[in-house]
Coordinates of C-alpha atoms in Angstrom, one line a residue:
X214 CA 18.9 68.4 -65.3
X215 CA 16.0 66.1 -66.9
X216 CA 18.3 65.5 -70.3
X217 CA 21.2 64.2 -68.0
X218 CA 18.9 61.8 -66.3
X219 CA 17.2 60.8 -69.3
X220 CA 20.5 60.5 -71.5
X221 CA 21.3 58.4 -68.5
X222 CA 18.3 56.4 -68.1
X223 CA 18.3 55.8 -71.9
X224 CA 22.5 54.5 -71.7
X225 CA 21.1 52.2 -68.6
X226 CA 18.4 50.8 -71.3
X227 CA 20.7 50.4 -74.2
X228 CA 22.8 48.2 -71.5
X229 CA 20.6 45.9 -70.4
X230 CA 19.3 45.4 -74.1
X231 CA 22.6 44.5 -74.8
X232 CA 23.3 42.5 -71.9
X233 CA 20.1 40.9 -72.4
X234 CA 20.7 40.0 -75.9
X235 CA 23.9 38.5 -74.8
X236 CA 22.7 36.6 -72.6
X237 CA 19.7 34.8 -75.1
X238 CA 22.9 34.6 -78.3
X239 CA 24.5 32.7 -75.3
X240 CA 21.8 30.7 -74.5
X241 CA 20.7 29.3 -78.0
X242 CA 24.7 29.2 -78.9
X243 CA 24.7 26.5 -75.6
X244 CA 21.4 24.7 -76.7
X245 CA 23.0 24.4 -80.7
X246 CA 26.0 22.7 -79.1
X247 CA 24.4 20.4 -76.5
X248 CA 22.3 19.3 -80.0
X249 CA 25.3 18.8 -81.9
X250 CA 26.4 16.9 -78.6
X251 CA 23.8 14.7 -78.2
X252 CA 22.9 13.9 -82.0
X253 CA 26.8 12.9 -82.8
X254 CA 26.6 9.4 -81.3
X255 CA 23.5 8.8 -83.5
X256 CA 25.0 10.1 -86.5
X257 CA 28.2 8.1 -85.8
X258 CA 26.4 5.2 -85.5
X259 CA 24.3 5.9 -88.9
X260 CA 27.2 6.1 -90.8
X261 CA 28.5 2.9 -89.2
X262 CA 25.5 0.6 -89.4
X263 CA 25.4 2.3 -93.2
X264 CA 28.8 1.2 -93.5
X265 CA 28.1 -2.4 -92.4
X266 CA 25.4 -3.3 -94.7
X267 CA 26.8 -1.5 -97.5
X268 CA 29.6 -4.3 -96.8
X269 CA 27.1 -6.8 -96.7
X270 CA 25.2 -6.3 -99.4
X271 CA 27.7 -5.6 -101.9
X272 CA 29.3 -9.1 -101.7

């Protein structure tokens, strides 16, 4: 009886581990594309303003 409730207990701990780690690769998946979000207009606009006085200054 005590190896059936700890072979369970132990599948109920592998679960929420997993679950768990899920949940975090989610997390920081969300936070890397919300940066890659919010840095693309400045990047964008570097390249532009680059773009500009590269045009300028090579008259």
């Amino acid at each position: 009886m005590k190896s059936i409730f700890s072979t369970i207990l132990l599948i109920v701990i592998v679960a929420v581990a997993i679950f768990i780690g899920l949940g975090i690769l989610t997390a920081i998946l969300t936070a890397f594309e919300n940066l890659i979000i919010a840095i693309w207009p400045f990047l964008l606009g570097g390249v532009v303003i680059y773009g500009i006085f590269k045009m300028f200054f090579d008259k």
